mmCIF file with all atom_site columns, C-alpha atoms in Angstrom:
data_model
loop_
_atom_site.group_PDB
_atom_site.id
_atom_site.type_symbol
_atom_site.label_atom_id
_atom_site.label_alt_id
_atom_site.label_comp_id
_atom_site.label_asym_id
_atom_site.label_entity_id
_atom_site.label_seq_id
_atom_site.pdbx_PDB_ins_code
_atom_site.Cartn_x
_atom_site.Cartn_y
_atom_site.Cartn_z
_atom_site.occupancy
_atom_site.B_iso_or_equiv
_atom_site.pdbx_formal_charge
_atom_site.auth_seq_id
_atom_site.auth_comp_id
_atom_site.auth_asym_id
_atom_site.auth_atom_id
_atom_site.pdbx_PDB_model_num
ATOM 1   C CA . UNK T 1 1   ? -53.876 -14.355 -1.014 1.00 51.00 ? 296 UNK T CA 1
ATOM 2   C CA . UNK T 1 2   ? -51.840 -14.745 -4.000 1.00 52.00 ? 297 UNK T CA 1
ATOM 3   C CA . UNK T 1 3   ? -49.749 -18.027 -5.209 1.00 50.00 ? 298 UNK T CA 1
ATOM 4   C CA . UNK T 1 4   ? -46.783 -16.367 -3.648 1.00 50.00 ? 299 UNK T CA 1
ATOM 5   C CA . UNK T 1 5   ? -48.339 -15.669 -0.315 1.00 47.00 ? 300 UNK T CA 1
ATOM 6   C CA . UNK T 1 6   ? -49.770 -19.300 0.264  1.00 47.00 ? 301 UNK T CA 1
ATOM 7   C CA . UNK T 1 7   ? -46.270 -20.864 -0.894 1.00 50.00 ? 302 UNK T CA 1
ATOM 8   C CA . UNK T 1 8   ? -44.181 -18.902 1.998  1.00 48.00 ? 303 UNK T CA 1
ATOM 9   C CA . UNK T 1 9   ? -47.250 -19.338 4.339  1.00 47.00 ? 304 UNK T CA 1
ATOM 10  C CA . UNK T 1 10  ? -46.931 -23.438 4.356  1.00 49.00 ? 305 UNK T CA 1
ATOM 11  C CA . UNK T 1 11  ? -43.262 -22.743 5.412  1.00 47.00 ? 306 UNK T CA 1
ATOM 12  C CA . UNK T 1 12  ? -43.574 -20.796 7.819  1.00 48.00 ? 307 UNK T CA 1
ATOM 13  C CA . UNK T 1 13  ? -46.110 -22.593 9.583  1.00 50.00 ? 308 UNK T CA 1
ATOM 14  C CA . UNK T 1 14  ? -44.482 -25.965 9.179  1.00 49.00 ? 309 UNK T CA 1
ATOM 15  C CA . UNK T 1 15  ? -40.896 -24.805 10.279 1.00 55.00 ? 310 UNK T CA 1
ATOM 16  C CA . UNK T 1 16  ? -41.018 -23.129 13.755 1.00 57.00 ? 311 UNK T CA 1
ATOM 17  C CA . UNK T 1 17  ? -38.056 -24.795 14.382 1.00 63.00 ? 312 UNK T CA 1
ATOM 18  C CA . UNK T 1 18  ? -35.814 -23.979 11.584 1.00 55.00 ? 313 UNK T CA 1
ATOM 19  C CA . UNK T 1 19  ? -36.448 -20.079 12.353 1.00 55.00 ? 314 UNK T CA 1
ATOM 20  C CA . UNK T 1 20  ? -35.470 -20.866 15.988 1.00 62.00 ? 315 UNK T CA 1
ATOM 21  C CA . UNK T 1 21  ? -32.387 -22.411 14.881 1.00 63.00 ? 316 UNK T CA 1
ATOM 22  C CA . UNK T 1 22  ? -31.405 -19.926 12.560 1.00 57.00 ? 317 UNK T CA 1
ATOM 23  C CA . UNK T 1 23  ? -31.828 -17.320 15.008 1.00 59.00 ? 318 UNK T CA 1
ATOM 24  C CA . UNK T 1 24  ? -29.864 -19.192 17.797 1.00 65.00 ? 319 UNK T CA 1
ATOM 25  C CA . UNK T 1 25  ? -27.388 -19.477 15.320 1.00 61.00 ? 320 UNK T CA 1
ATOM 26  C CA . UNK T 1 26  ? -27.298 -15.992 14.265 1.00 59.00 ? 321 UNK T CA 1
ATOM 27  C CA . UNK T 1 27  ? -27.331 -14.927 17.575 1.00 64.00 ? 322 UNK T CA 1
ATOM 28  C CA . UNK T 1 28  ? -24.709 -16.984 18.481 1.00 66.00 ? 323 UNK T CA 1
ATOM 29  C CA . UNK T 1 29  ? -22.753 -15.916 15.732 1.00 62.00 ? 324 UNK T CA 1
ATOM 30  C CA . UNK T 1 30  ? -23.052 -12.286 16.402 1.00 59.00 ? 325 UNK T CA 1
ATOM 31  C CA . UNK T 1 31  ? -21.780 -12.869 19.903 1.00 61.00 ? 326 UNK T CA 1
ATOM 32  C CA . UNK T 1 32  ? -18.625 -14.368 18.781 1.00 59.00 ? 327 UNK T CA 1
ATOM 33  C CA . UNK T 1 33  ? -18.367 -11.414 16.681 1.00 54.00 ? 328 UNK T CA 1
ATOM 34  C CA . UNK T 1 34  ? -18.620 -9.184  19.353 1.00 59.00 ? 329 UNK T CA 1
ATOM 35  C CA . UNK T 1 35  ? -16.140 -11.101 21.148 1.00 60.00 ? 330 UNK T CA 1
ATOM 36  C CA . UNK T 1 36  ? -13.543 -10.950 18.682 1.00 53.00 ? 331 UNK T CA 1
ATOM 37  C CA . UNK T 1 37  ? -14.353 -7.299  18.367 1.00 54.00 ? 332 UNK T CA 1
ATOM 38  C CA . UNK T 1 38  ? -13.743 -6.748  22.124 1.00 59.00 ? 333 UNK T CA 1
ATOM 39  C CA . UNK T 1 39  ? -10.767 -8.167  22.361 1.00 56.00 ? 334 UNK T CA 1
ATOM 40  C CA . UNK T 1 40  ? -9.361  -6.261  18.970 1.00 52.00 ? 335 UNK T CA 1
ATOM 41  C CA . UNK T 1 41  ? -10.280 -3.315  20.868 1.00 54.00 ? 336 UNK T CA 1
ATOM 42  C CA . UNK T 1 42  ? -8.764  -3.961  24.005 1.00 53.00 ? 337 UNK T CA 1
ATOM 43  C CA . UNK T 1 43  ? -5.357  -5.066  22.620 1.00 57.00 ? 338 UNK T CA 1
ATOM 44  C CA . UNK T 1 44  ? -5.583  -2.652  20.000 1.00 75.00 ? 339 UNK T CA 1
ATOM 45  C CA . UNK T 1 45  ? -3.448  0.882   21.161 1.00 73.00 ? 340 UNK T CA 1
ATOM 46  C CA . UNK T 1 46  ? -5.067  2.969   18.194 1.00 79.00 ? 341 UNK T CA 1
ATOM 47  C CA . UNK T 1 47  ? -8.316  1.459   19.304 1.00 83.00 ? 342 UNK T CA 1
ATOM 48  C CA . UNK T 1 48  ? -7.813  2.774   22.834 1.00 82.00 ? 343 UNK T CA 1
ATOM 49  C CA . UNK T 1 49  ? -6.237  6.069   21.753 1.00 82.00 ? 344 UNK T CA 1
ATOM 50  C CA . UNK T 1 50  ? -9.485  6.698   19.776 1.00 87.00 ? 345 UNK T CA 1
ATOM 51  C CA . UNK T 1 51  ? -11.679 5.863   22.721 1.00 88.00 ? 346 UNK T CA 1
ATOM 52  C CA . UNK T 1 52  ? -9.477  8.530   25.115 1.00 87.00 ? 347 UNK T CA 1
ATOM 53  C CA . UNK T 1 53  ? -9.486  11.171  22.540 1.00 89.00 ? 348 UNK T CA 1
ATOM 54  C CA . UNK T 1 54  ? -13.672 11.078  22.092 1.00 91.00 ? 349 UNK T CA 1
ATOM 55  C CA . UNK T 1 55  ? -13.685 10.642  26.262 1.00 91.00 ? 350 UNK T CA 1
ATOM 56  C CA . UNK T 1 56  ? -11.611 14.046  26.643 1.00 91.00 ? 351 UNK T CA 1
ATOM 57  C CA . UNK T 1 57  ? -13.361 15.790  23.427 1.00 92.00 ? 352 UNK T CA 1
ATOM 58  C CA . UNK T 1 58  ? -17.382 14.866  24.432 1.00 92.00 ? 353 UNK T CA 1
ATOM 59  C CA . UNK T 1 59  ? -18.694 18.448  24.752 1.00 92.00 ? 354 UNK T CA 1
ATOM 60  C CA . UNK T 1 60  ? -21.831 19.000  26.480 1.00 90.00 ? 355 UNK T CA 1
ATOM 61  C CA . UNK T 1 61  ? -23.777 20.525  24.069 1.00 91.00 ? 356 UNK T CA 1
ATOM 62  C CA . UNK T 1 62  ? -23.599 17.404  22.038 1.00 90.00 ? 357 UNK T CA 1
ATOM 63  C CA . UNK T 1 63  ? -25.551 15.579  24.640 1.00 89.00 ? 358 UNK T CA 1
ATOM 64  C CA . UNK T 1 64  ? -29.374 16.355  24.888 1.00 92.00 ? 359 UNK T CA 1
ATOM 65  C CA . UNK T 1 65  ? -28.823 16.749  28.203 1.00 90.00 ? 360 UNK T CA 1
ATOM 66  C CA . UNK T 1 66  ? -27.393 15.784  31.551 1.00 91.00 ? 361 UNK T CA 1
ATOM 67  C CA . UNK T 1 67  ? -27.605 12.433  32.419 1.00 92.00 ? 362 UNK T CA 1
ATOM 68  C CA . UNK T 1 68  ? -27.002 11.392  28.537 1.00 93.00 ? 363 UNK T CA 1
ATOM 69  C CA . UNK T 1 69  ? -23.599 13.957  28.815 1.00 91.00 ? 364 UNK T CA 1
ATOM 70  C CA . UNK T 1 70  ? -22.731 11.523  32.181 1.00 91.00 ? 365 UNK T CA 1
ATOM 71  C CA . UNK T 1 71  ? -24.055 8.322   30.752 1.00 92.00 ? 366 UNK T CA 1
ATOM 72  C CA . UNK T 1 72  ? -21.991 9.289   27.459 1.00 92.00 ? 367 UNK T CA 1
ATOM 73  C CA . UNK T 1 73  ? -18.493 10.261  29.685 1.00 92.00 ? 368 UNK T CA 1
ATOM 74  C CA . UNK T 1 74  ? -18.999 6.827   31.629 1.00 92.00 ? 369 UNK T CA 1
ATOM 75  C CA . UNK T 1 75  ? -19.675 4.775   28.176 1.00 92.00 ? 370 UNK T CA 1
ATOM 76  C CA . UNK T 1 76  ? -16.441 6.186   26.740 1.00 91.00 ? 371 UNK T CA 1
ATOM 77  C CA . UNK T 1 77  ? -14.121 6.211   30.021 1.00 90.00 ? 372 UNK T CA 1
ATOM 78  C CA . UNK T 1 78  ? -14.691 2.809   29.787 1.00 90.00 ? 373 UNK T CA 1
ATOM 79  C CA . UNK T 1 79  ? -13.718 1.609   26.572 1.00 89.00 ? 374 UNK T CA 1
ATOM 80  C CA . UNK T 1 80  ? -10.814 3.892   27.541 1.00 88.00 ? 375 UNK T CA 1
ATOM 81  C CA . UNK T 1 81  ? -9.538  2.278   30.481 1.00 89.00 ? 376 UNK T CA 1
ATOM 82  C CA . UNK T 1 82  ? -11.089 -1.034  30.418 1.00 88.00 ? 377 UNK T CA 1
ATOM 83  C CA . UNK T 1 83  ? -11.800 -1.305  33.944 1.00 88.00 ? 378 UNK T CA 1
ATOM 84  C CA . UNK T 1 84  ? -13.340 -4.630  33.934 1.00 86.00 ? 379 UNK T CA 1
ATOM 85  C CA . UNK T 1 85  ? -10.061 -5.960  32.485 1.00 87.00 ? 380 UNK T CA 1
ATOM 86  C CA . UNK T 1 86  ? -7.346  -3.628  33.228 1.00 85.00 ? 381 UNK T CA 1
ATOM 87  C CA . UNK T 1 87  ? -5.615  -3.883  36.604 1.00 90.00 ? 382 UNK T CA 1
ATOM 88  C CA . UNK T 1 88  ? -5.576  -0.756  38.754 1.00 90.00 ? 383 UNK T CA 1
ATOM 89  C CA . UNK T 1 89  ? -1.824  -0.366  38.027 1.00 89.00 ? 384 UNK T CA 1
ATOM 90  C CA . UNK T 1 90  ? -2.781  0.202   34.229 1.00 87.00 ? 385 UNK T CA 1
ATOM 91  C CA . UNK T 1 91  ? -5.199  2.536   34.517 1.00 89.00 ? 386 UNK T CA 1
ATOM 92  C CA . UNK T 1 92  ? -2.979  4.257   37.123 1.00 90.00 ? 387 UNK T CA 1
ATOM 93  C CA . UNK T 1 93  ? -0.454  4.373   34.023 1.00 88.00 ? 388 UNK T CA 1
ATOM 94  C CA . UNK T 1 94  ? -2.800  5.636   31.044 1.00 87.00 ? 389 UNK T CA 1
ATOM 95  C CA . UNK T 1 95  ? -3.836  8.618   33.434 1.00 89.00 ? 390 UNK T CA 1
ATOM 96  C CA . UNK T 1 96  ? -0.522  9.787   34.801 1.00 89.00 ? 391 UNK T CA 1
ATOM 97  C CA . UNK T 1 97  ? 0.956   8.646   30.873 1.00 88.00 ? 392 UNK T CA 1
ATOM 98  C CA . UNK T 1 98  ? -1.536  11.422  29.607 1.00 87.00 ? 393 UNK T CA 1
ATOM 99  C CA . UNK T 1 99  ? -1.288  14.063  32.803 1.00 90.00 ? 394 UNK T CA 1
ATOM 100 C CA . UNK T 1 100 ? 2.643   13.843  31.284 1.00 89.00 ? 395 UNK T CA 1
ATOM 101 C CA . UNK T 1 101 ? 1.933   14.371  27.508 1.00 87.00 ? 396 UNK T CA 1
ATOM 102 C CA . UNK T 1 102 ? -0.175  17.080  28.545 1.00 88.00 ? 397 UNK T CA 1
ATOM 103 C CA . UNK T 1 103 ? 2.308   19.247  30.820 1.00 91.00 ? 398 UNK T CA 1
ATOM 104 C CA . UNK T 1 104 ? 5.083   19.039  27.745 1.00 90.00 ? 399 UNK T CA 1
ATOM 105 C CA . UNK T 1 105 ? 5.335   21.716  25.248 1.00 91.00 ? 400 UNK T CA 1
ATOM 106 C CA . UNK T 1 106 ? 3.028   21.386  22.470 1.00 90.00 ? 401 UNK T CA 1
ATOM 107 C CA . UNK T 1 107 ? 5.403   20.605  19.564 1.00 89.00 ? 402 UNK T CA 1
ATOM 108 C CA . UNK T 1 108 ? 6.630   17.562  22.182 1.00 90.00 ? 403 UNK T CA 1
ATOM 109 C CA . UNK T 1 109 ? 2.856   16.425  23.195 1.00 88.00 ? 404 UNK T CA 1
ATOM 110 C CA . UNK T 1 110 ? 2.614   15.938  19.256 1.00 87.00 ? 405 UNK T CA 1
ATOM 111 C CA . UNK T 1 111 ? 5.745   14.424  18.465 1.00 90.00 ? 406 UNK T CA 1
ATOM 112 C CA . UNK T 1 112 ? 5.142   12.083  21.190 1.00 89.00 ? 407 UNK T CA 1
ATOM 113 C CA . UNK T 1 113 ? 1.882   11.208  20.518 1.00 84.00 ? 408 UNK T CA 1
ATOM 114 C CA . UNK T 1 114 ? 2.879   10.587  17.064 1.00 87.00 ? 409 UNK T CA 1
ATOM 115 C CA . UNK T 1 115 ? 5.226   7.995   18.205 1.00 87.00 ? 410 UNK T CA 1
ATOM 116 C CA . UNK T 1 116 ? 2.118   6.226   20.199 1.00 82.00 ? 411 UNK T CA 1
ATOM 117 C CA . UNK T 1 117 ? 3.597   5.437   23.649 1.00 85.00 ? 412 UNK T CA 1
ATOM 118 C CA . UNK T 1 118 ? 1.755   2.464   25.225 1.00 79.00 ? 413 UNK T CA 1
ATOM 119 C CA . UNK T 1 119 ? 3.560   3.450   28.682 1.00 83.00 ? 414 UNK T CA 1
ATOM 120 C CA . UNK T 1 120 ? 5.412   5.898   30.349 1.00 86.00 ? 415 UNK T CA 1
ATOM 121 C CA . UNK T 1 121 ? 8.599   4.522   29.972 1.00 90.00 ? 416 UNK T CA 1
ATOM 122 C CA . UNK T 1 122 ? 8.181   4.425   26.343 1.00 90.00 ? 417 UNK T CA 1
ATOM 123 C CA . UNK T 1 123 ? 7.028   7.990   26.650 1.00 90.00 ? 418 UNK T CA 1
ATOM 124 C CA . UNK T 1 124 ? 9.868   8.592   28.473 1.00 92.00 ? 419 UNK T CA 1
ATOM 125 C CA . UNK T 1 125 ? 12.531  6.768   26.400 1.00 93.00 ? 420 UNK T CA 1
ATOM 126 C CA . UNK T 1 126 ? 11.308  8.701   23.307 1.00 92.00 ? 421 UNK T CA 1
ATOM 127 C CA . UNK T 1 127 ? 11.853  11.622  25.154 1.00 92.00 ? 422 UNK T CA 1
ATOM 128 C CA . UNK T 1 128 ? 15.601  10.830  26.127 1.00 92.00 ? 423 UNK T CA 1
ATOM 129 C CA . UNK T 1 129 ? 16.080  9.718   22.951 1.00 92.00 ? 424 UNK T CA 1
ATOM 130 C CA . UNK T 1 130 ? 15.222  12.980  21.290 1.00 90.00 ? 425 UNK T CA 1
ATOM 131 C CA . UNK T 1 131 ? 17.324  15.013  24.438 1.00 89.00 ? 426 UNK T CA 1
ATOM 132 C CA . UNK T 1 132 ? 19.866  12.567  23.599 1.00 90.00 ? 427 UNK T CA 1
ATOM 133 C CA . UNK T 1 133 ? 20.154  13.012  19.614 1.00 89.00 ? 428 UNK T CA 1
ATOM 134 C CA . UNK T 1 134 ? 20.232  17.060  19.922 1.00 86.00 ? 429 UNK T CA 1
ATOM 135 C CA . UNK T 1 135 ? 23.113  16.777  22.459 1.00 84.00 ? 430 UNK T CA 1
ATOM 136 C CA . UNK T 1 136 ? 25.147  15.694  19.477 1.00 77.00 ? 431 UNK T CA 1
ATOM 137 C CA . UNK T 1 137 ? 27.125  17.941  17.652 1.00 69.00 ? 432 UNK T CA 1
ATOM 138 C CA . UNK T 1 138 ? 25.105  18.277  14.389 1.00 57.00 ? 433 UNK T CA 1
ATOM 139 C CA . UNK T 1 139 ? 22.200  18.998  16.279 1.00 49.00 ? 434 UNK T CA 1
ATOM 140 C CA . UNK T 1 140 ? 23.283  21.605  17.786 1.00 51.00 ? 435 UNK T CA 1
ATOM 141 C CA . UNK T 1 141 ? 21.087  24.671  15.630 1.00 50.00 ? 436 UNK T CA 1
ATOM 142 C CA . UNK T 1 142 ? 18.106  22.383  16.641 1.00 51.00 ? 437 UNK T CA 1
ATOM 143 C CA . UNK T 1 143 ? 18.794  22.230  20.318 1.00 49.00 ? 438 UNK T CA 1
ATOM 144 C CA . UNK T 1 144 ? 19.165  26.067  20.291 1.00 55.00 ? 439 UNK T CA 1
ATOM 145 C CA . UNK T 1 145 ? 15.627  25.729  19.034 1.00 53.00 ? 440 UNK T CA 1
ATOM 146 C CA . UNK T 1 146 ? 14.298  22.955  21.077 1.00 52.00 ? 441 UNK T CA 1
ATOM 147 C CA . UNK T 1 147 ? 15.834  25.032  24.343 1.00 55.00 ? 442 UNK T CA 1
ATOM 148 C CA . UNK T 1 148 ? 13.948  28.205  23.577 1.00 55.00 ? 443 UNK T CA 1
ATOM 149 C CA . UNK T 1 149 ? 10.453  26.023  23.247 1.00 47.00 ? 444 UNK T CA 1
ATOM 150 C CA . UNK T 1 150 ? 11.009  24.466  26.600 1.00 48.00 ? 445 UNK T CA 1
#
């Protein structure tokens, strides 16, 4: 052994404990980490659109095979929905919230989507909103527009 070999060796040997209490402490720190991360991620709406968006766009081929492709679908659903922390009610909401988006037009799915609706009235205020502000006179060329889309 060389000189540096027999100066960690003593160290090691004669600290058990210190390794076991930096590990306990990493590990503990780590944990909060991924505490703070889970919550970021559960209040977070661009965190949760991101976890829908992979959910919907998972293609099979990706997946080496079946159970991975339903393994994969049920990791991502859930980060979507949260069901271990979202109420029935709100998962109710983020499904029938995107069933909605998805039966408008496409140029209103985007400018919707755009706007991030956490719910569907908000969804549904933008949307009145918009109806509201082509009604108006110096809208009218765009409503023309809007009209023949719908």
């Amino acid at each position: 052994m060389n000189a540096d070999s027999k100066e960690v060796l003593p160290l090691d040997v004669q600290a058990p404990e210190v390794w076991e209490e930096l590990l306990t402490v990493e590990m503990e720190t780590e944990s909060r980490l991924q505490v703070q991360e889970s919550r970021l991620k559960h209040s977070n709406p661009l965190a949760r659109e991101i976890f829908r968006r992979r959910f919907r766009q998972l293609r099979y081929q990706e997946t080496p095979g079946p159970r991975e492709a339903f393994t994969r679908l049920q990791e991502l659903c859930r980060q979507w929905l949260k069901p271990h922390v979202s109420p029935k009610e709100q998962i109710v909401e983020l499904l029938v919230l995107e069933q909605f988006l998805t039966i408008l037009p496409e140029d209103l799915q985007a400018w919707v989507w755009e706007h991030c609706p956490e719910s569907r009235e908000e969804a549904v205020i933008l949307l009145e909103n918009l109806e509201r502000e082509l009604d108006e006179p110096q809208h009218e060329v765009g409503r023309e527009i809007c009209q023949e889309k719908w």
